[in-house]
Coordinates of C-alpha atoms in Angstrom, one line a residue:
M1 CA 124.7 82.9 124.6
A2 CA 125.1 86.2 126.5
K3 CA 123.7 89.3 124.8
W4 CA 126.4 91.7 123.4
I5 CA 125.6 95.3 124.1
M6 CA 127.7 98.2 122.8
V7 CA 127.4 101.4 124.9
V8 CA 128.6 104.6 123.3
D9 CA 128.8 107.8 125.4
D10 CA 131.4 110.5 125.9
D11 CA 130.6 110.6 129.7
T12 CA 132.8 108.0 131.6
A13 CA 130.4 107.9 134.5
N14 CA 127.5 106.9 132.2
L15 CA 129.6 104.2 130.6
Q16 CA 130.6 102.8 134.0
M17 CA 127.0 102.8 135.3
A18 CA 125.6 101.2 132.1
G19 CA 128.5 98.7 132.1
H20 CA 127.9 97.7 135.7
I21 CA 124.1 97.2 135.3
L22 CA 124.5 95.2 132.1
S23 CA 127.5 93.1 133.2
K24 CA 125.7 92.3 136.5
N25 CA 122.9 90.8 134.3
N26 CA 125.2 88.5 132.4
M27 CA 125.6 90.7 129.3
R28 CA 128.8 91.2 127.3
V29 CA 129.5 94.9 127.3
T30 CA 131.7 97.0 125.0
A31 CA 132.1 100.6 126.1
L32 CA 133.2 103.3 123.6
K33 CA 133.5 107.1 124.0
S34 CA 132.7 108.3 120.4
G35 CA 130.7 107.6 117.3
R36 CA 133.9 107.2 115.3
A37 CA 135.2 104.6 117.7
M38 CA 131.9 102.7 117.4
L39 CA 132.1 102.7 113.5
D40 CA 135.7 101.5 113.6
Y41 CA 134.9 98.8 116.1
V42 CA 131.9 97.4 114.2
K43 CA 133.9 97.4 110.9
E44 CA 136.8 95.5 112.5
K45 CA 135.2 93.3 115.3
G46 CA 131.6 92.6 114.1
T47 CA 128.1 93.5 115.1
P48 CA 126.7 93.5 118.6
D49 CA 123.1 92.6 119.4
L50 CA 122.2 96.2 120.3
I51 CA 123.9 99.6 120.6
L52 CA 123.0 102.2 123.3
L53 CA 124.0 105.4 121.7
D54 CA 124.2 108.8 123.4
I55 CA 122.9 111.7 121.3
K56 CA 125.0 114.6 122.5
M57 CA 128.6 113.9 121.9
P58 CA 131.4 116.1 120.5
E59 CA 132.7 115.9 116.9
M60 CA 130.0 113.3 115.9
D61 CA 126.6 113.3 117.6
G62 CA 124.3 110.3 117.8
F63 CA 122.3 111.2 114.7
E64 CA 125.4 111.4 112.5
A65 CA 126.8 108.2 114.1
L66 CA 123.5 106.4 113.4
K67 CA 123.5 107.7 109.8
Q68 CA 127.1 106.5 109.2
L69 CA 126.4 103.2 110.9
R70 CA 123.6 102.5 108.4
Q71 CA 125.8 103.4 105.5
L72 CA 128.5 101.1 106.8
E73 CA 126.0 98.2 107.3
E74 CA 124.8 98.6 103.7
A75 CA 128.4 98.8 102.3
E76 CA 129.6 95.8 104.2
G77 CA 126.4 93.7 103.7
L78 CA 125.8 93.7 107.5
G79 CA 122.4 93.2 109.1
E80 CA 120.9 96.3 110.7
I81 CA 121.9 96.6 114.3
P82 CA 119.0 97.9 116.6
V83 CA 120.0 101.2 118.2
I84 CA 118.5 102.8 121.4
F85 CA 119.2 106.5 121.9
L86 CA 120.3 107.6 125.4
T87 CA 119.3 111.2 126.1
A88 CA 118.6 113.7 128.9
D89 CA 116.8 115.9 126.4
E90 CA 113.1 116.3 126.9
N91 CA 112.5 117.9 123.5
T92 CA 109.9 115.9 121.5
G93 CA 111.6 117.1 118.3
T94 CA 114.6 115.0 119.2
E95 CA 112.4 111.9 119.7
S96 CA 110.6 112.6 116.5
R97 CA 113.8 112.9 114.5
G98 CA 115.1 109.7 116.1
F99 CA 112.2 107.5 115.1
E100 CA 112.1 108.9 111.6
E101 CA 115.8 108.0 111.2
G102 CA 115.2 104.4 112.4
V103 CA 116.1 104.3 116.1
A104 CA 114.4 101.5 117.9
D105 CA 113.7 103.3 121.3
F106 CA 114.7 106.1 123.6
I107 CA 115.9 105.8 127.2
R108 CA 116.1 108.9 129.4
K109 CA 119.1 109.6 131.5
P110 CA 119.8 109.2 134.3
F111 CA 118.4 105.7 133.7
N112 CA 116.6 103.4 136.0
P113 CA 118.3 99.9 135.9
D114 CA 115.1 97.9 135.6
V115 CA 113.7 100.2 132.9
L116 CA 117.0 100.0 131.0
L117 CA 117.1 96.2 131.1
K118 CA 113.4 95.7 130.1
R119 CA 113.7 98.1 127.2
I120 CA 116.9 96.4 126.0
D121 CA 115.2 93.0 126.3
N122 CA 112.1 94.3 124.4
V123 CA 114.1 95.7 121.5
I124 CA 116.3 92.6 121.1
S125 CA 113.3 90.2 121.4
M126 CA 111.4 92.2 118.7
Q127 CA 114.5 92.2 116.5
K128 CA 114.9 88.5 116.8
E129 CA 111.2 87.9 116.0
M130 CA 111.3 90.2 113.0
L131 CA 114.4 88.4 111.7
N132 CA 112.8 85.0 112.1
L133 CA 109.6 86.1 110.5
K134 CA 111.5 87.9 107.7
S135 CA 113.6 84.7 107.1
E136 CA 110.5 82.5 106.9
A137 CA 108.6 85.0 104.7
T138 CA 111.4 85.9 102.3
L139 CA 113.7 82.9 102.1
D140 CA 113.4 79.8 100.0
K141 CA 113.5 77.0 102.6
L142 CA 115.4 74.6 100.4
T143 CA 118.3 76.7 99.2
G144 CA 118.3 79.7 101.6
F145 CA 118.1 82.1 98.6
L146 CA 115.4 84.8 98.4
N147 CA 112.1 83.3 97.4
K148 CA 110.2 84.6 94.3
A149 CA 108.4 87.5 96.0
A150 CA 111.4 88.6 97.9
T151 CA 113.6 88.3 94.8
G152 CA 111.4 90.8 93.1
A153 CA 111.6 93.3 96.0
E154 CA 115.3 93.0 96.7
L155 CA 116.5 92.9 93.1
S156 CA 114.3 95.8 92.2
K157 CA 116.3 97.8 94.8
A158 CA 119.6 96.5 93.5
C159 CA 118.8 97.3 89.9
S160 CA 117.5 100.7 90.7
S161 CA 120.6 101.8 92.6
G162 CA 123.5 99.7 91.5
Y163 CA 125.3 98.6 88.4
G164 CA 126.1 95.1 87.3
A165 CA 124.5 92.2 85.4
L166 CA 121.1 90.6 85.9
L167 CA 121.4 86.9 85.3
M168 CA 118.7 84.4 84.6
I169 CA 120.2 81.0 85.4
D170 CA 118.5 77.8 84.5
L171 CA 119.6 74.2 85.1
D172 CA 119.7 72.1 81.9
S173 CA 118.3 68.5 82.0
F174 CA 117.5 68.8 85.8
K175 CA 114.2 66.8 85.3
L176 CA 116.2 63.7 84.5
V177 CA 117.8 63.9 88.0
N178 CA 114.4 63.7 89.6
D179 CA 113.3 61.0 87.2
I180 CA 116.4 58.7 87.6
Y181 CA 117.7 59.4 91.0
G182 CA 114.6 60.7 92.8
H183 CA 113.4 64.0 94.3
E184 CA 115.6 63.7 97.3
M185 CA 118.7 63.7 95.1
G186 CA 117.1 66.5 93.1
D187 CA 116.9 68.6 96.2
K188 CA 120.5 67.9 97.0
V189 CA 121.5 69.1 93.6
L190 CA 119.5 72.3 94.0
I191 CA 121.1 73.0 97.4
S192 CA 124.5 72.4 96.0
F193 CA 123.9 74.6 93.0
A194 CA 122.7 77.4 95.2
R195 CA 126.0 77.3 97.1
I196 CA 127.9 77.2 93.7
I197 CA 126.1 80.3 92.6
E198 CA 126.9 82.0 95.9
D199 CA 130.6 81.1 95.6
T200 CA 130.9 82.1 92.0
V201 CA 129.2 85.5 91.7
P202 CA 131.0 88.6 93.1
K203 CA 130.7 89.5 96.8
G204 CA 127.7 91.7 97.5
S205 CA 125.5 90.1 94.7
K206 CA 121.9 89.2 95.4
N207 CA 120.5 85.7 94.5
G208 CA 117.0 84.3 94.3
R209 CA 115.2 81.2 93.4
I210 CA 112.1 82.0 91.3
G211 CA 111.1 78.5 90.1
G212 CA 111.9 74.8 90.5
D213 CA 115.3 75.0 88.8
E214 CA 115.3 78.7 87.9
F215 CA 117.6 81.2 89.6
V216 CA 118.2 84.9 89.3
S217 CA 121.3 86.8 90.4
F218 CA 122.2 90.5 90.4
C219 CA 126.0 90.3 89.9
L220 CA 127.3 93.4 91.4
G221 CA 129.9 95.2 89.3
V222 CA 129.8 92.8 86.3
D223 CA 129.6 94.9 83.2
D224 CA 131.3 93.0 80.4
E225 CA 130.7 89.9 78.4
A226 CA 134.0 88.2 79.4
S227 CA 132.9 88.2 83.0
V228 CA 129.5 86.7 82.2
A229 CA 131.3 84.0 80.1
E230 CA 133.7 83.2 83.0
I231 CA 130.8 83.0 85.5
T232 CA 128.9 80.6 83.2
K233 CA 132.0 78.5 82.7
Q234 CA 132.6 78.2 86.4
L235 CA 129.0 77.4 87.1
N236 CA 129.0 74.5 84.6
E237 CA 132.3 73.1 85.8
K238 CA 131.5 73.3 89.5
L239 CA 128.0 71.9 88.9
L240 CA 129.2 68.9 87.0
K241 CA 131.9 68.2 89.6
S242 CA 129.4 68.4 92.4
A243 CA 126.9 66.2 90.6
K244 CA 129.4 63.4 90.0
E245 CA 130.5 63.6 93.7
M246 CA 126.8 63.1 94.7
M247 CA 125.6 60.6 92.0
G248 CA 128.9 58.9 91.1
E249 CA 131.4 59.2 88.3
D250 CA 129.2 57.2 85.9
M251 CA 126.5 59.9 86.1
N252 CA 125.8 60.7 82.4
I253 CA 122.9 63.2 82.6
P254 CA 123.8 66.2 80.5
L255 CA 123.5 68.4 83.5
G256 CA 124.5 72.0 83.1
T257 CA 123.4 75.6 83.3
S258 CA 122.3 78.2 80.8
V259 CA 122.6 81.9 81.5
G260 CA 120.8 85.0 80.1
A261 CA 122.4 88.3 81.0
T262 CA 121.4 92.0 80.8
F263 CA 123.7 94.9 82.0
V264 CA 122.4 97.4 84.5
P265 CA 121.9 100.4 84.1
K266 CA 123.0 100.2 80.4
H267 CA 119.7 98.7 79.4
G268 CA 117.6 100.2 82.2
N269 CA 117.1 99.9 85.9
D270 CA 113.6 98.4 86.2
Y271 CA 113.9 94.8 87.5
T272 CA 110.8 93.5 85.7
S273 CA 111.8 94.8 82.3
L274 CA 115.4 93.7 82.7
L275 CA 114.3 90.2 83.7
K276 CA 112.3 89.9 80.5
L277 CA 115.4 90.8 78.5
S278 CA 117.5 88.3 80.4
D279 CA 114.8 85.7 79.8
K280 CA 114.9 86.4 76.1
C281 CA 118.7 85.8 76.2
L282 CA 118.1 82.5 78.1
Y283 CA 115.7 81.4 75.4
V284 CA 118.4 81.9 72.8
V285 CA 120.8 79.7 74.8
K286 CA 118.3 77.0 75.2
K287 CA 117.6 77.0 71.4
N288 CA 121.3 76.7 70.6
G289 CA 122.7 73.9 72.5
K290 CA 122.4 74.9 76.2
H291 CA 125.3 75.0 78.7
G292 CA 126.2 78.5 77.6
Y293 CA 125.3 82.2 77.9
S294 CA 123.8 85.0 75.9
V295 CA 124.2 88.8 76.7
Y296 CA 121.5 91.2 75.7
S297 CA 122.3 93.9 73.2
T298 CA 119.9 96.3 71.3
D299 CA 121.5 95.3 68.0
A300 CA 121.0 91.6 68.4
F301 CA 117.5 91.8 69.9
A302 CA 116.1 94.8 68.0
D303 CA 112.6 94.5 66.7
D304 CA 112.4 94.6 62.9
E305 CA 110.3 97.7 62.8
I306 CA 112.7 99.8 64.8
T307 CA 115.1 101.8 62.6
Q308 CA 118.6 101.8 64.1
V309 CA 119.3 105.5 63.6
N310 CA 120.7 107.8 66.2
M311 CA 118.4 110.7 67.0
D312 CA 118.7 114.0 68.9
I313 CA 116.5 114.8 71.9
K314 CA 114.2 117.0 69.9
G315 CA 113.4 114.3 67.3
L316 CA 112.9 111.6 69.9
S317 CA 110.6 113.9 71.9
E318 CA 108.5 114.6 68.8
I319 CA 108.1 110.8 68.2
L320 CA 107.0 110.3 71.8
G321 CA 104.4 113.0 71.4
E322 CA 105.8 115.5 73.9
R323 CA 104.6 118.5 71.9
N324 CA 100.9 117.4 71.8
I325 CA 99.8 116.2 75.2
S326 CA 96.1 116.3 75.4
N327 CA 94.6 118.3 78.2
V328 CA 93.1 115.2 79.8
A329 CA 94.0 112.7 82.4
L330 CA 96.4 109.9 81.4
Q331 CA 94.7 106.5 80.9
L332 CA 96.9 103.4 80.8
D333 CA 96.4 99.7 80.5
M334 CA 97.0 97.7 83.8
D335 CA 100.6 96.6 82.9
A336 CA 101.7 100.2 82.0
F337 CA 99.8 101.6 85.0
S338 CA 101.6 99.4 87.5
Y339 CA 105.0 100.9 86.4
V340 CA 103.7 104.4 86.5
Y341 CA 102.0 103.8 89.8
R342 CA 105.3 102.6 91.4
Y343 CA 107.2 105.6 90.0
A344 CA 104.4 108.0 91.2
V345 CA 104.5 106.7 94.7
R346 CA 108.3 107.1 94.9
Y347 CA 108.0 110.6 93.5
F348 CA 105.3 111.6 96.0
V349 CA 107.4 110.3 98.9
R350 CA 110.5 112.2 97.8
N351 CA 108.5 115.4 97.2
N352 CA 106.1 115.2 100.1
I353 CA 103.0 115.1 97.9
N354 CA 99.6 113.7 99.0
M355 CA 97.4 111.7 96.7
S356 CA 94.1 109.8 96.7
K357 CA 93.1 106.5 95.2
V358 CA 89.6 106.2 93.8
L359 CA 87.9 103.0 92.6
Y360 CA 84.7 103.6 90.6
T361 CA 82.3 100.6 90.1
L362 CA 79.7 100.9 87.4
N363 CA 76.5 98.8 87.8
Q364 CA 73.7 98.4 85.2
Y365 CA 70.9 100.8 85.6
E366 CA 67.4 99.4 85.5
G367 CA 65.8 99.6 82.0
T368 CA 69.1 99.6 80.1
T369 CA 70.1 96.7 77.8
A370 CA 73.4 94.8 78.2
E371 CA 74.8 96.5 75.1
E372 CA 73.8 99.9 76.3
Y373 CA 75.4 99.1 79.7
R374 CA 78.7 98.0 78.1
D375 CA 78.8 101.1 75.9
A376 CA 78.2 103.3 78.9
C377 CA 81.0 101.7 80.8
D378 CA 83.3 102.4 77.8
E379 CA 82.1 106.0 77.6
F380 CA 82.5 106.6 81.3
G381 CA 86.3 106.2 80.8
N382 CA 86.3 109.0 78.3
H383 CA 84.3 111.1 80.7
L384 CA 86.8 110.5 83.5
R385 CA 89.7 111.4 81.3
E386 CA 88.1 114.7 80.2
S387 CA 86.9 115.6 83.7
M388 CA 90.2 115.1 85.6
R389 CA 93.5 117.0 85.4
K390 CA 96.2 115.9 83.1
S391 CA 98.4 115.2 86.2
D392 CA 95.9 112.5 87.2
I393 CA 96.2 108.9 85.9
L394 CA 93.7 106.1 85.6
T395 CA 93.4 102.5 84.4
R396 CA 90.5 100.2 83.7
S397 CA 90.8 97.3 86.1
R398 CA 87.7 95.5 84.9
Y399 CA 85.1 96.2 82.2
N400 CA 83.0 98.0 84.9
Q401 CA 85.7 99.4 87.2
Y402 CA 88.1 102.3 86.8
Y403 CA 91.0 102.8 89.2
V404 CA 92.1 106.5 89.6
I405 CA 95.0 108.3 91.2
L406 CA 94.3 112.0 92.0
T407 CA 97.6 113.7 92.6
D408 CA 98.4 116.5 95.0
I409 CA 94.9 116.8 96.5
R410 CA 93.7 117.8 99.9
E411 CA 91.7 115.2 101.8
E412 CA 88.7 117.4 102.3
F413 CA 88.3 117.9 98.6
I414 CA 88.2 114.3 97.5
D415 CA 84.5 113.5 97.8
R416 CA 83.6 116.8 96.2
V417 CA 85.8 116.1 93.2
V418 CA 84.4 112.5 92.8
E419 CA 80.8 113.4 93.3
D420 CA 81.1 116.3 90.8
I421 CA 82.3 113.8 88.2
I422 CA 79.4 111.5 88.8
S423 CA 76.9 114.4 88.8
K424 CA 78.1 115.7 85.5
W425 CA 77.8 112.2 84.0
N426 CA 74.3 111.7 85.2
N427 CA 73.3 115.2 84.0
S428 CA 74.8 114.9 80.5
M429 CA 74.6 111.3 79.4
N430 CA 71.5 109.5 78.0
T431 CA 72.5 106.2 79.4
K432 CA 72.5 106.1 83.2
L433 CA 74.8 104.0 85.5
N434 CA 74.5 103.1 89.1
I435 CA 77.9 104.4 90.1
T436 CA 79.5 103.6 93.5
Y437 CA 83.0 104.6 94.6
E438 CA 85.5 104.1 97.4
T439 CA 88.5 106.3 98.2
E440 CA 91.7 105.9 100.1
F441 CA 93.6 109.1 101.0
V442 CA 97.4 108.7 101.1
R443 CA 99.1 111.4 103.1
N444 CA 102.9 111.8 102.9
E445 CA 104.7 113.1 106.0
G446 CA 108.4 113.5 105.8
G447 CA 108.9 110.6 103.5
R448 CA 106.5 108.2 105.3
I449 CA 103.3 107.2 103.6
L450 CA 100.3 107.0 105.9
E451 CA 97.3 105.3 104.5
K452 CA 94.0 106.3 106.2
G453 CA 91.8 103.5 107.4
N454 CA 94.5 100.8 107.3
K455 CA 95.2 101.1 111.0
H456 CA 92.9 100.6 114.0
V457 CA 93.7 101.6 117.6
V458 CA 91.6 100.9 120.7
I459 CA 92.0 103.3 123.6
V460 CA 90.9 102.3 127.1
D461 CA 90.7 104.8 130.0
D462 CA 88.1 105.5 132.7
D463 CA 88.8 109.2 132.5
D464 CA 86.6 110.7 129.8
M465 CA 88.7 113.8 129.3
S466 CA 91.9 111.8 128.9
L467 CA 90.1 109.3 126.6
Q468 CA 88.7 112.0 124.3
Y469 CA 92.0 113.9 124.1
A470 CA 94.0 110.7 123.2
G471 CA 91.4 109.7 120.7
K472 CA 91.5 113.1 119.0
L473 CA 95.3 113.1 118.7
I474 CA 95.4 109.6 117.2
E475 CA 92.6 110.4 114.7
E476 CA 94.6 113.4 113.5
E477 CA 97.1 110.8 112.2
G478 CA 94.5 109.3 109.9
I479 CA 94.0 106.2 112.2
K480 CA 90.7 104.7 113.1
V481 CA 90.0 104.9 116.9
T482 CA 87.6 102.9 119.1
T483 CA 87.3 103.9 122.8
F484 CA 86.2 102.1 126.0
N485 CA 85.9 103.3 129.6
S486 CA 86.7 100.0 131.3
G487 CA 88.9 96.9 131.2
E488 CA 85.8 94.7 131.2
A489 CA 84.4 96.4 128.1
L490 CA 87.8 95.9 126.3
V491 CA 87.9 92.2 127.1
D492 CA 84.4 91.7 125.9
Y493 CA 85.2 93.5 122.7
I494 CA 88.4 91.6 122.0
S495 CA 86.7 88.3 122.7
S496 CA 83.9 88.9 120.3
V497 CA 85.1 91.2 117.5
E498 CA 85.8 89.6 114.1
T499 CA 88.7 91.9 113.1
L500 CA 91.2 92.6 115.9
P501 CA 92.7 96.1 116.4
D502 CA 96.3 96.7 115.5
L503 CA 97.1 98.3 118.8
I504 CA 95.6 98.9 122.3
L505 CA 96.4 101.9 124.4
L506 CA 95.5 100.7 127.9
D507 CA 95.3 102.8 131.1
I508 CA 96.6 100.9 134.1
N509 CA 94.7 102.6 137.0
M510 CA 91.0 101.8 136.4
P511 CA 88.4 100.6 139.0
E512 CA 87.1 97.0 139.1
M513 CA 89.5 95.7 136.4
D514 CA 92.8 97.5 136.0
G515 CA 94.9 97.5 132.9
Y516 CA 97.2 94.7 134.1
T517 CA 94.3 92.4 134.7
A518 CA 92.6 93.3 131.4
Y519 CA 95.8 92.5 129.6
D520 CA 96.1 89.2 131.4
E521 CA 92.5 88.3 130.4
I522 CA 93.2 89.2 126.8
K523 CA 96.3 86.9 126.7
K524 CA 94.2 84.1 128.2
L525 CA 92.1 84.3 125.0
G526 CA 95.0 82.8 123.1
G527 CA 95.6 83.0 119.3
D528 CA 95.8 86.4 117.5
A529 CA 94.0 88.1 120.4
A530 CA 96.8 87.2 122.8
R531 CA 99.4 88.7 120.4
T532 CA 97.6 92.1 120.0
A533 CA 100.1 94.9 120.7
V534 CA 99.6 96.9 123.8
I535 CA 101.0 100.2 125.1
F536 CA 100.3 100.9 128.8
L537 CA 99.2 104.4 129.8
S538 CA 99.8 105.7 133.4
A539 CA 100.0 108.8 135.5
D540 CA 102.1 106.8 138.0
S541 CA 105.6 108.3 138.2
D542 CA 107.0 105.2 139.8
D543 CA 109.3 103.3 137.5
G544 CA 108.0 100.0 138.9
A545 CA 104.8 100.5 136.9
E546 CA 106.8 100.8 133.7
V547 CA 108.9 97.7 134.5
K548 CA 105.9 95.6 135.3
G549 CA 104.1 96.6 132.1
L550 CA 107.1 95.9 129.9
S551 CA 107.7 92.6 131.7
M552 CA 104.1 91.5 130.9
G553 CA 104.9 91.9 127.2
A554 CA 103.7 95.5 126.4
M555 CA 105.5 97.1 123.5
D556 CA 105.8 100.5 125.2
F557 CA 104.8 102.6 128.2
I558 CA 103.5 106.3 127.9
R559 CA 103.1 108.6 130.9
K560 CA 100.1 110.9 131.4
P561 CA 99.4 113.7 131.0
F562 CA 100.2 113.2 127.3
I563 CA 102.7 115.2 125.4
P564 CA 100.9 115.2 122.0
G565 CA 104.1 114.8 120.0
V566 CA 105.3 112.0 122.1
L567 CA 102.0 110.1 122.0
K568 CA 101.7 110.4 118.3
L569 CA 105.3 109.4 117.7
R570 CA 105.3 106.3 119.9
V571 CA 101.9 105.2 118.6
N572 CA 103.1 105.6 114.9
H573 CA 106.5 103.9 115.7
T574 CA 104.7 100.9 117.4
L575 CA 102.2 100.6 114.5
E576 CA 105.1 100.5 112.0
L577 CA 106.5 97.6 113.9
V578 CA 103.1 95.9 114.2
M579 CA 102.4 96.3 110.4
L580 CA 105.9 95.0 109.6
R581 CA 105.2 92.0 111.8
K582 CA 101.8 91.4 110.0
R583 CA 103.4 91.6 106.6
Y584 CA 106.0 89.0 107.5
H585 CA 103.3 86.8 109.0
K586 CA 101.2 87.2 105.8
G587 CA 104.2 86.4 103.6
R588 CA 105.0 83.3 105.6
Q589 CA 101.4 82.1 105.3
E590 CA 101.3 82.8 101.6
Q591 CA 104.6 80.9 101.1
Q592 CA 103.2 77.9 103.1
G593 CA 100.0 78.1 101.0
D594 CA 102.0 77.9 97.8
K595 CA 103.7 74.7 98.9

C-alpha cells in the first residue's frame, strides 16, 4: 500500500516541489496551505502515515498546529501521527523546542530529494516498529485488550485525568466452559466477551484483561448507578446469547458476569486504590448470587471505627497531624512509599526540581552479635530520619537496606551529604556497621527526567580534538561516554563487550576502516549488536553521504563541526527512541515469559 504523506506549507512552490518528489516515488500526497486546513482534514478524512509541517506560516504556525493536532488525536482517540518539521531556520532553539514538543525530525529547506525521501522512510519505519513492539508488549494476544501491565499504566492516566466509573468485570462459572467444552471453546468465549465489553461501554473507554476471566474497564462519563446497572444487564444478555450461539441452545452453564464499580473522581483518582474498591464491590456481588453489580459508596463500605460525621478543614487537619510535623525526614512503609514516590516524581517534573535516590546497605561489622546487628539496623533508620531534612523521604526496603529520596539537591553535594550521615553514625554509635551506598541523580530539564548512568554512548573519530569535544558535550547530559579512534577498535569492542552501548556516534571519514565499513562489520555480528543505534558524523557537505548513511540504517546524520545544541538535541532525541524501543522489547519478553 502506498504511503500517505500530508504536506502543509503556505508556500505553493514548496508544496509543488514536495508533491512532485513524493508522487514520483509512488506516495499518496495531500497538499494543504495552513494548519487549520490540516486539522479539519484529519478530523474529516482520517490520518496519514506522516505529516510534513512547515513551521513559519501565518495565523497558525507549525508549533501551534502540532499542539492542536495532538489535542485532536487525544479527543478523537486517534493514534499519534509522526510529524517532520520543514524549516529554513538555522536557529538551534527552534530544533530544541520541536523535539521537546514531540516532533519526529527536521528537514531543512530547500530540501534535497534523496534526503527528504530517506528521512521520511526512516521516520515511518521507526513508527511502524514502535507500534508493532508496543502492540506486542502491551496487548493481550487473545482478546486484543490491554494486558495487565499496560492496563495499570493506561487506566492510571485515565483515572487521574478523566471522570467515569472503574469497573471490575468477572465472568461467572467460566471454569465450567473449559471443563465441559475444552479450552479452545473457553478462548472463543473470552474473545467474544471482550468484543461485547467493547460494544457495550461508552466510546472512549479503556479496557484491559488482568487475569484469566477478569477484565477492567474505565467507562468514560459513567457517573450514576443506573448506567452501571444497564451496562451489567447488557453484558449478561449479550454474553448468554453469544454463548448459546457458540455452544448450542442446550448450553446450561450459568454463565454470566459480575461487576464492581467505583466512580472517578468521586472516590479518588488513583487507579490502584480505586481498583481495590471495585474489587470489594465485586466480592459483594459474588457473595450474593452473581450476575449482578455493586457500586461503591462510603456509607455502605465504611469501616466500623470511622464515625460518619462531617468535619471542617481545621478539624480534619488536626486529626491528620498537620500541626505537629516532626522536624525529621518522612519514613513510610513500602506500599505507602510507592504512592508518595510516584506523586513526588510528577511534582518534580512539573516544577523542574532535581532529586537523588540513595540506597544504603548495612552489613554486619566484625565482632558484633546477630542481635546487636539487627538492633543497629533498626537504629540506623532513626539516625537517617533525624539527619535528613523533613522534605526528604525514606523507606526500609529490607531489614538491612534503606531507600532514600533527597529532594531539590545539586549533584555535586550528594556524596558529601551521604558520607556526612555515615560519618556521624560511626562517630556517635556504639555498634558499628559496614555501610555501603549507591546513588542515582535525577536531573529534570524542561519536564524531561534524565537519569544519570542509565545511558551509554560510544563515540568514534580519528580526530582527537573532535572526539574530546563531542565526548565533553555528551557527558554534560549525564550520559556515560566511551571513545575510540578507529573503526577497527569499535568493531573489536562491540564484538567482545558484555553490555552493548545504547548509541554509537560514528565518524565516516577515517583511515583504514571508514565509518561505513565499520557499521557493515557490526551488522555482520548479528543479534543485538547488529541492532545497535548509529548516528553518522561527517564534515562532508555532499548530501550523498547523508543519503548513503541513512540508507544503511543509521538513525540520524550530524554534520561537523558540531553545533553543541544540535548535537545534544539529536543525541537525546535518538536515545529517547532507543530507550522506548528497549522498553517495548523488554515488555514483550516479560509477557512471553509469563506465558
